[in-house]
Amino acid sequence: MDAGRGQWSSKIGFIFAAAGSAIGLGNIWRFPYVVGENGGAAFVLMYIAFVVIIGLPYMFAELALGRASKKNPVGAIEAIKPKSLWKWVGTLGVLTGVGILSFYGVIAGWTFGYIFKTAAGNIGEFSQFVSDPLIVLVLFAFFMVLTTLIVYGGVEGGIERWSKILMPILLILLVGLIIYANTLEGASRGLSFYLQPDFSKITGKTMLAALGQAFFSLSLGMGLMITYGSYVSKDDDIVNSAFYIGLFDTLIAFMAGLIIFPALFAMHQSPSAGPSLVFVVFPKLFTQMPGGLLVGTFFFILLTVAALTSTISLLEVPVAYLVDEKKYKRKKIVWIVSAFTFIVGIPSALSQGASSFFSDFGWLPERLTSVDFLSHMSFIFGDFSLAFGALLLSIFIGWIWGAPQAANELQRGSAFFTKTKAIWIFMIRYFIPAVIFLILLNLFGIFD
Ligand code: TRP
């Protein structure tokens, strides 16, 4: 078989790499602002419910397909249903990877830049920082190079080693920041916004926003877990691994909220500031806390690493596809894909004030997304494409490959799964596609 394809060195190595993909800006940057925009605690509860009843069972399906086929999303589908239109579902995943990476890399670049701003003790205004075209493009380019260098090293050498060392450090730093933020005067109002649900805040739109965030945060819907599953050894219990991935991912997002909301209310800021929320609140926190600039520098270093383990995974999907299916050399194609992604990302990088055309883009209606180009990309690839991809993939896995086949793959080494198999088959065939279908309807504003 593909002896040269690479494999995770151990089960724990796989868990760290997949958790590294899941944990990223989605947890610390996107989750808090989406919670803030959607009214707080009731949204958080919905989010957790969706992770458990949709995200996890769907993750099992992607992992099963990956490990059974030992292929990238396109190859995996081709192996089961050769020469059919289904392979376009895999292709959609590959393109979605490039699309997400193109704007995610921009935000990761800001994060990287904030390491130096914080270290220099000169944090300044966020809006001014993001409207400087040279700075944002250089930071974005730098981040793409960093990502490329790691993916260049292949599966075990690059991705796994980095994730293992650095993710635990992030966890410890977050605990420290939670403690500090909650000692601030007025912090408790933030905690109740975050933890005391007001169910009247749940609407069709909030429910669906929670589901979308669950997909984005768990790295689902574009075949990333198919790709990462393809490097998992046949002896590992993937159901159990998926539990840990979901648990770590949700924990980190939840912890980010435990910092942001107390700090935010203590500083009398609005929770619904949108994408700039984290880049405004965290720096303020670091400026006022004792030793804050040092802690802050460290924080942005770790956030950069968390973003990096996610950008690596986003680049790995198109690369694995081109290496497996088109027989390109990994070491050459990584540079080509990342250079292409950089070009696609230039408008996003310039859309926060640097270019008025891209900042005021407004191609999609404002009901769906904000006017800037980056928000358009985030909506098209981060929301629509993931949901659409997950809908098609769950149908493919449930009906075309067949839920019983997928279940057999999941059963290897999992006593727990064997007991709950019938429920899972029902979920992947009916429940999950039905719920995702509803999200898609809502993206078109049907229930608004
Ligand atoms: N989950 C990552 C985050 O929360 C982003 C991400 C990485 C992603 N790879 C993905 C999202 C694949 C969807 C699909 O930051």
Coordinates of C-alpha atoms and ligand atoms in Angstrom, one line a residue:
M1 CA 0.0 0.0 0.0
D2 CA 1.1 3.6 0.4
A3 CA 4.1 3.0 2.6
G4 CA 5.4 6.4 1.8
R5 CA 2.2 8.3 2.8
G6 CA 3.1 8.7 6.5
Q7 CA 1.2 7.9 9.6
W8 CA 0.9 9.4 13.1
S9 CA 3.5 7.9 15.4
S10 CA 0.9 7.1 18.1
K11 CA -2.7 7.5 19.1
I12 CA -1.8 10.4 21.3
G13 CA 0.2 12.0 18.5
F14 CA -2.9 11.9 16.3
I15 CA -5.1 13.4 19.1
F16 CA -2.7 16.3 19.5
A17 CA -2.5 17.0 15.8
A18 CA -6.3 16.8 15.3
A19 CA -6.9 18.9 18.4
G20 CA -4.3 21.3 17.2
S21 CA -6.3 21.7 14.0
A22 CA -9.5 22.2 15.8
I23 CA -8.1 24.5 18.4
G24 CA -7.2 27.8 16.9
L25 CA -8.5 31.3 16.1
G26 CA -11.9 29.7 15.9
N27 CA -11.8 29.1 19.7
I28 CA -10.2 32.3 20.9
W29 CA -11.0 34.9 18.3
R30 CA -14.3 33.7 16.7
F31 CA -16.1 31.9 19.5
P32 CA -16.1 34.9 21.9
Y33 CA -17.3 37.4 19.4
V34 CA -20.0 35.1 18.1
V35 CA -21.2 34.5 21.6
G36 CA -21.2 38.2 22.2
E37 CA -23.2 38.9 19.1
N38 CA -25.7 36.2 19.9
G39 CA -26.6 37.2 23.5
G40 CA -24.4 35.1 25.7
A41 CA -25.1 32.1 27.9
A42 CA -28.1 30.6 26.0
F43 CA -26.0 30.6 22.9
V44 CA -23.2 28.9 24.7
L45 CA -25.5 26.1 25.8
M46 CA -26.8 25.6 22.3
Y47 CA -23.3 25.5 21.0
I48 CA -22.3 22.8 23.5
A49 CA -25.4 20.8 22.6
F50 CA -24.6 20.9 18.9
V51 CA -21.0 19.9 19.5
V52 CA -22.3 16.8 21.3
I53 CA -25.2 15.8 19.1
I54 CA -24.0 16.8 15.7
G55 CA -20.3 17.7 15.7
L56 CA -19.0 14.5 17.4
P57 CA -21.1 11.9 15.5
Y58 CA -20.3 13.7 12.3
M59 CA -16.6 13.7 13.2
F60 CA -16.7 9.9 13.6
A61 CA -18.0 9.6 10.0
E62 CA -15.2 11.7 8.5
L63 CA -12.5 9.8 10.5
A64 CA -13.9 6.4 9.5
L65 CA -13.9 7.3 5.8
G66 CA -10.3 8.6 6.1
R67 CA -9.0 5.6 7.9
A68 CA -10.8 3.0 5.8
S69 CA -9.6 4.6 2.5
K70 CA -6.2 5.9 3.6
K71 CA -6.8 8.8 1.2
N72 CA -7.5 12.5 0.9
P73 CA -11.2 13.5 0.5
V74 CA -11.3 13.2 -3.3
G75 CA -9.4 9.9 -3.3
A76 CA -11.5 8.5 -0.5
I77 CA -14.7 9.2 -2.4
E78 CA -13.3 7.9 -5.7
A79 CA -12.2 4.7 -3.9
I80 CA -15.9 4.0 -2.9
K81 CA -17.8 5.4 -5.9
P82 CA -15.4 5.7 -8.8
K83 CA -16.0 8.1 -11.7
S84 CA -19.2 9.6 -10.1
L85 CA -20.2 13.1 -9.5
W86 CA -19.5 12.5 -5.8
K87 CA -15.8 13.3 -6.3
W88 CA -16.8 16.9 -6.6
V89 CA -17.8 16.9 -2.9
G90 CA -14.1 16.1 -2.2
T91 CA -13.0 18.8 -4.6
L92 CA -15.3 21.3 -2.8
G93 CA -13.5 20.3 0.4
V94 CA -10.1 20.9 -1.1
L95 CA -11.2 24.3 -2.5
T96 CA -12.7 25.2 0.9
G97 CA -9.4 24.5 2.6
V98 CA -7.7 27.1 0.3
G99 CA -10.6 29.5 0.8
I100 CA -10.6 29.4 4.6
L101 CA -6.8 29.5 4.7
S102 CA -6.8 32.7 2.6
F103 CA -8.6 34.7 5.3
Y104 CA -7.5 32.7 8.3
G105 CA -3.9 33.4 7.4
V106 CA -4.6 37.1 7.4
I107 CA -5.9 37.0 11.0
A108 CA -3.1 34.7 12.0
G109 CA -0.7 37.4 10.7
W110 CA -2.3 40.0 12.9
T111 CA -1.9 37.7 15.9
F112 CA 1.8 37.3 15.0
G113 CA 2.2 41.1 14.7
Y114 CA 0.6 41.5 18.1
I115 CA 3.5 39.5 19.7
F116 CA 5.8 42.4 18.8
K117 CA 3.4 45.2 19.5
T118 CA 2.8 43.8 23.0
A119 CA 6.5 43.0 23.6
A120 CA 7.4 46.6 22.7
G121 CA 4.8 47.9 25.1
N122 CA 3.2 49.9 22.3
I123 CA -0.1 48.2 21.5
G124 CA -1.9 51.1 19.9
E125 CA -5.2 51.2 18.1
F126 CA -6.4 48.0 16.4
S127 CA -8.2 49.8 13.6
Q128 CA -5.0 51.7 12.7
F129 CA -2.9 48.6 12.7
V130 CA -5.1 46.6 10.3
S131 CA -5.5 49.5 7.8
D132 CA -1.7 49.6 7.0
P133 CA -1.4 47.6 3.8
L134 CA 2.3 46.9 4.0
I135 CA 2.2 45.6 7.6
V136 CA -0.8 43.3 7.0
L137 CA 0.6 41.8 3.8
V138 CA 4.0 41.2 5.2
L139 CA 2.6 39.5 8.3
F140 CA 0.3 37.4 6.2
A141 CA 3.1 36.4 3.9
F142 CA 5.3 35.5 6.8
F143 CA 2.6 33.3 8.3
M144 CA 2.1 31.5 5.0
V145 CA 5.8 30.8 4.8
L146 CA 5.9 29.4 8.4
T147 CA 2.9 27.2 7.6
T148 CA 4.5 26.0 4.4
L149 CA 7.8 25.1 6.1
I150 CA 6.0 22.9 8.6
V151 CA 3.8 21.1 6.0
Y152 CA 6.9 20.7 3.9
G153 CA 8.3 18.4 6.7
G154 CA 5.3 16.0 6.3
V155 CA 3.1 14.4 8.8
E156 CA 5.1 13.1 11.8
G157 CA 8.1 15.3 11.5
G158 CA 6.3 18.6 11.3
I159 CA 2.7 18.7 12.4
E160 CA 2.7 16.2 15.2
R161 CA 5.8 17.3 17.1
W162 CA 4.8 21.0 17.3
S163 CA 1.3 20.3 18.5
K164 CA 2.4 18.1 21.3
I165 CA 4.8 20.6 22.8
L166 CA 2.9 23.8 22.5
M167 CA -0.8 23.2 23.0
P168 CA -0.5 22.2 26.7
I169 CA 1.3 25.5 27.4
L170 CA -1.6 27.4 26.0
L171 CA -4.0 25.6 28.3
I172 CA -1.9 26.6 31.4
L173 CA -1.7 30.3 30.3
L174 CA -5.5 30.4 29.8
V175 CA -6.0 29.2 33.3
G176 CA -3.8 32.0 34.7
L177 CA -5.7 34.6 32.6
I178 CA -9.1 33.3 33.8
I179 CA -8.0 33.8 37.4
Y180 CA -6.8 37.3 36.7
A181 CA -9.7 38.5 34.7
N182 CA -12.2 37.3 37.3
T183 CA -10.6 39.3 40.1
L184 CA -11.3 42.5 38.2
E185 CA -13.9 44.9 39.6
G186 CA -17.2 44.3 37.8
A187 CA -16.1 41.0 36.3
S188 CA -19.1 39.1 37.8
R189 CA -21.5 40.8 35.4
G190 CA -19.5 39.3 32.6
L191 CA -19.7 35.9 34.1
S192 CA -23.5 36.1 34.3
F193 CA -23.8 37.3 30.7
Y194 CA -21.7 34.2 29.8
L195 CA -23.2 31.6 32.1
Q196 CA -26.7 32.6 33.1
P197 CA -28.9 31.7 30.2
D198 CA -31.7 33.9 29.1
F199 CA -33.7 31.5 26.8
S200 CA -35.7 34.3 25.2
K201 CA -32.4 35.1 23.3
I202 CA -32.7 31.9 21.3
T203 CA -34.0 32.4 17.8
G204 CA -33.7 30.4 14.6
K205 CA -30.8 32.5 13.7
T206 CA -28.9 32.0 17.0
M207 CA -29.4 28.2 16.9
L208 CA -28.0 28.0 13.4
A209 CA -25.1 30.4 14.2
A210 CA -24.2 28.0 17.1
L211 CA -24.2 25.0 14.7
G212 CA -22.1 26.8 12.2
Q213 CA -19.6 27.7 14.9
A214 CA -19.4 24.1 16.0
F215 CA -18.4 23.0 12.5
F216 CA -15.9 25.6 12.1
S217 CA -14.3 25.1 15.5
L218 CA -14.1 21.3 15.2
S219 CA -12.6 21.5 11.7
L220 CA -15.4 19.7 10.1
G221 CA -17.2 19.8 6.8
M222 CA -14.3 19.9 4.3
G223 CA -12.7 16.6 4.7
L224 CA -9.9 17.6 7.1
M225 CA -10.8 14.8 9.4
I226 CA -10.9 12.4 6.4
T227 CA -7.3 13.5 5.6
Y228 CA -6.1 13.3 9.2
G229 CA -8.0 10.0 9.7
S230 CA -6.1 8.6 6.8
Y231 CA -2.9 8.8 8.8
V232 CA -4.4 6.9 11.8
S233 CA -3.2 3.4 12.5
K234 CA -5.8 0.6 12.1
D235 CA -5.4 -0.4 15.7
D236 CA -6.4 2.9 17.3
D237 CA -9.8 3.6 18.7
I238 CA -11.0 6.6 16.7
V239 CA -14.2 7.1 18.5
N240 CA -12.3 7.6 21.8
S241 CA -9.9 9.9 20.0
A242 CA -12.7 12.0 18.6
F243 CA -14.1 12.4 22.2
Y244 CA -10.8 13.9 23.3
I245 CA -10.6 16.2 20.3
G246 CA -14.1 17.5 20.9
L247 CA -13.5 17.9 24.6
F248 CA -10.2 19.8 24.3
D249 CA -11.6 22.0 21.6
T250 CA -14.7 22.9 23.5
L251 CA -12.8 23.4 26.7
I252 CA -10.4 25.9 25.1
A253 CA -13.3 27.9 23.6
F254 CA -15.1 27.9 26.9
M255 CA -12.0 29.1 28.7
A256 CA -11.5 31.9 26.3
G257 CA -15.0 33.1 27.2
L258 CA -14.2 32.9 30.9
I259 CA -11.4 35.4 30.2
I260 CA -13.1 37.7 27.7
F261 CA -16.5 38.3 29.2
P262 CA -15.4 39.1 32.8
A263 CA -12.7 41.4 31.4
L264 CA -15.0 43.0 28.9
F265 CA -17.7 43.9 31.5
A266 CA -15.0 45.1 33.9
M267 CA -13.9 47.5 31.2
H268 CA -17.4 48.6 30.3
Q269 CA -17.1 47.5 26.7
S270 CA -19.8 46.1 24.4
P271 CA -19.9 42.3 23.9
S272 CA -21.2 42.7 20.4
A273 CA -18.2 44.4 18.9
G274 CA -17.7 41.7 16.3
P275 CA -14.4 40.4 14.8
S276 CA -12.3 43.1 16.5
L277 CA -13.5 42.0 20.0
V278 CA -10.5 39.9 21.0
F279 CA -7.9 42.2 19.5
V280 CA -9.3 45.1 21.5
V281 CA -10.1 43.4 24.8
F282 CA -7.0 41.3 25.3
P283 CA -4.5 44.1 24.7
K284 CA -6.5 46.3 27.2
L285 CA -6.3 43.6 29.7
F286 CA -2.5 43.2 29.2
T287 CA -1.9 47.0 29.5
Q288 CA -3.5 47.2 32.9
M289 CA -2.5 44.0 34.6
P290 CA 0.8 43.8 36.5
G291 CA 3.5 42.2 34.3
G292 CA 0.8 42.2 31.6
L293 CA 3.1 43.0 28.7
L294 CA 5.1 39.9 29.4
V295 CA 2.0 37.7 29.9
G296 CA 0.5 39.3 26.8
T297 CA 3.6 38.7 24.6
F298 CA 3.5 35.1 25.7
F299 CA -0.3 34.9 25.1
F300 CA 0.1 36.1 21.5
I301 CA 3.0 33.7 20.9
L302 CA 0.8 30.8 22.0
L303 CA -2.2 32.0 20.0
T304 CA 0.1 32.2 17.0
V305 CA 1.1 28.6 17.6
A306 CA -2.6 27.6 18.0
A307 CA -3.3 29.3 14.7
L308 CA -0.3 27.6 13.1
T309 CA -1.5 24.1 14.0
S310 CA -4.8 25.1 12.3
T311 CA -3.3 26.7 9.2
I312 CA -1.1 23.6 8.8
S313 CA -4.2 21.4 8.7
L314 CA -5.9 23.7 6.2
L315 CA -2.9 23.5 3.9
E316 CA -2.5 19.7 4.3
V317 CA -5.9 18.9 2.7
P318 CA -5.1 20.4 -0.8
V319 CA -1.5 19.2 -0.5
A320 CA -2.5 15.6 0.3
Y321 CA -5.0 15.7 -2.6
L322 CA -2.4 16.9 -5.1
V323 CA 0.3 14.5 -3.9
D324 CA -2.1 11.4 -3.8
E325 CA -4.2 12.0 -6.9
K326 CA -2.1 14.2 -9.2
K327 CA 1.3 12.7 -8.2
Y328 CA 3.0 16.0 -7.5
K329 CA 6.1 16.1 -5.3
R330 CA 5.1 17.2 -1.8
K331 CA 8.1 19.5 -1.4
K332 CA 7.3 21.4 -4.6
I333 CA 3.5 21.5 -4.4
V334 CA 3.3 22.9 -0.9
W335 CA 5.0 26.1 -2.1
I336 CA 2.7 26.4 -5.1
V337 CA -0.5 25.9 -3.1
S338 CA 0.6 28.3 -0.4
A339 CA 1.6 31.0 -2.9
F340 CA -1.7 30.6 -4.6
T341 CA -3.5 30.9 -1.3
F342 CA -1.6 34.0 -0.5
I343 CA -2.7 35.6 -3.8
V344 CA -6.3 34.7 -3.1
G345 CA -5.9 36.2 0.4
I346 CA -4.6 39.6 -0.7
P347 CA -8.1 41.2 -1.0
S348 CA -9.0 39.9 2.5
A349 CA -5.8 41.4 3.9
L350 CA -6.6 44.8 2.4
S351 CA -10.2 44.7 3.4
Q352 CA -9.9 46.1 6.9
G353 CA -9.3 49.7 5.9
A354 CA -6.3 49.5 3.6
S355 CA -8.3 49.4 0.4
S356 CA -11.6 51.2 0.3
F357 CA -12.8 48.9 -2.5
F358 CA -12.3 45.7 -0.6
S359 CA -13.3 47.2 2.8
D360 CA -16.6 48.3 1.3
F361 CA -17.0 45.4 -0.9
G362 CA -20.7 44.6 -0.2
W363 CA -21.3 41.9 -2.8
L364 CA -23.5 39.8 -0.6
P365 CA -26.5 41.3 1.2
E366 CA -25.9 42.7 4.7
R367 CA -28.4 40.2 6.2
L368 CA -25.8 37.5 5.5
T369 CA -22.4 39.1 6.2
S370 CA -20.6 42.4 6.8
V371 CA -19.5 44.5 3.8
D372 CA -15.8 43.9 3.9
F373 CA -14.2 41.3 1.7
L374 CA -12.8 39.2 4.6
S375 CA -16.2 38.7 6.1
H376 CA -17.5 37.7 2.6
M377 CA -14.8 35.0 2.4
S378 CA -15.5 33.9 6.0
F379 CA -19.2 33.5 5.2
I380 CA -18.7 31.8 1.8
F381 CA -16.0 29.3 2.9
G382 CA -16.3 29.3 6.7
D383 CA -20.1 29.0 6.9
F384 CA -21.8 28.1 3.7
S385 CA -19.2 25.8 2.2
L386 CA -18.6 23.8 5.4
A387 CA -22.3 23.3 6.0
F388 CA -22.9 22.3 2.4
G389 CA -19.9 20.0 2.4
A390 CA -21.0 18.4 5.7
L391 CA -24.5 17.8 4.4
L392 CA -23.2 16.1 1.2
L393 CA -20.5 14.1 3.1
S394 CA -23.0 12.8 5.7
I395 CA -25.3 11.7 2.9
F396 CA -22.3 10.1 1.1
I397 CA -21.1 8.3 4.1
G398 CA -24.6 7.3 5.4
W399 CA -26.1 6.2 2.1
I400 CA -23.5 5.7 -0.6
W401 CA -20.6 4.2 1.3
G402 CA -23.2 2.9 3.8
A403 CA -23.6 3.6 7.5
P404 CA -23.0 -0.1 8.4
Q405 CA -19.6 -0.1 6.6
A406 CA -18.7 3.1 8.4
A407 CA -19.8 1.6 11.6
N408 CA -17.6 -1.4 11.1
E409 CA -14.6 0.8 10.7
L410 CA -15.5 2.7 13.9
Q411 CA -16.1 -0.5 15.8
R412 CA -12.4 -1.6 15.7
G413 CA -11.2 -1.2 19.2
S414 CA -14.2 0.6 20.5
A415 CA -16.5 -1.3 22.9
F416 CA -18.4 1.8 23.5
F417 CA -19.3 2.3 19.9
T418 CA -20.4 -1.3 19.5
K419 CA -23.2 -0.6 22.1
T420 CA -24.4 2.7 20.5
K421 CA -24.0 1.7 16.9
A422 CA -27.7 1.7 16.0
I423 CA -28.2 5.3 17.3
W424 CA -25.2 6.5 15.3
I425 CA -26.5 5.0 12.1
F426 CA -29.7 6.8 12.6
M427 CA -27.9 10.0 13.3
I428 CA -25.6 10.0 10.3
R429 CA -28.4 9.0 7.9
Y430 CA -31.3 11.1 9.0
F431 CA -30.7 13.5 11.9
I432 CA -27.5 15.1 10.9
P433 CA -28.4 15.8 7.2
A434 CA -31.8 17.1 8.3
V435 CA -30.3 19.6 10.8
I436 CA -27.6 20.8 8.4
F437 CA -30.2 21.2 5.7
L438 CA -31.9 23.6 8.1
I439 CA -28.7 25.6 8.6
L440 CA -28.4 26.0 4.9
L441 CA -31.9 27.3 4.5
N442 CA -31.2 29.8 7.2
L443 CA -28.0 31.0 5.4
F444 CA -30.4 32.1 2.7
G445 CA -32.5 33.9 5.3
I446 CA -35.5 31.7 5.0
F447 CA -36.3 31.8 8.8
D448 CA -35.2 35.4 9.4
Ligands
TRP1 N1 -10.9 24.7 13.6 C1 -10.0 25.7 13.4 C2 -10.2 26.8 14.4 O1 -11.1 26.7 15.2 C3 -10.0 26.3 12.0 C4 -9.8 25.2 11.0 C5 -8.7 24.5 10.8 C6 -10.8 24.5 10.2 N2 -8.9 23.5 9.9 C7 -10.2 23.5 9.5 C8 -12.1 24.8 10.0 C9 -10.9 22.7 8.6 C10 -12.8 24.0 9.1 C11 -12.2 22.9 8.5 O2 -9.5 27.8 14.4

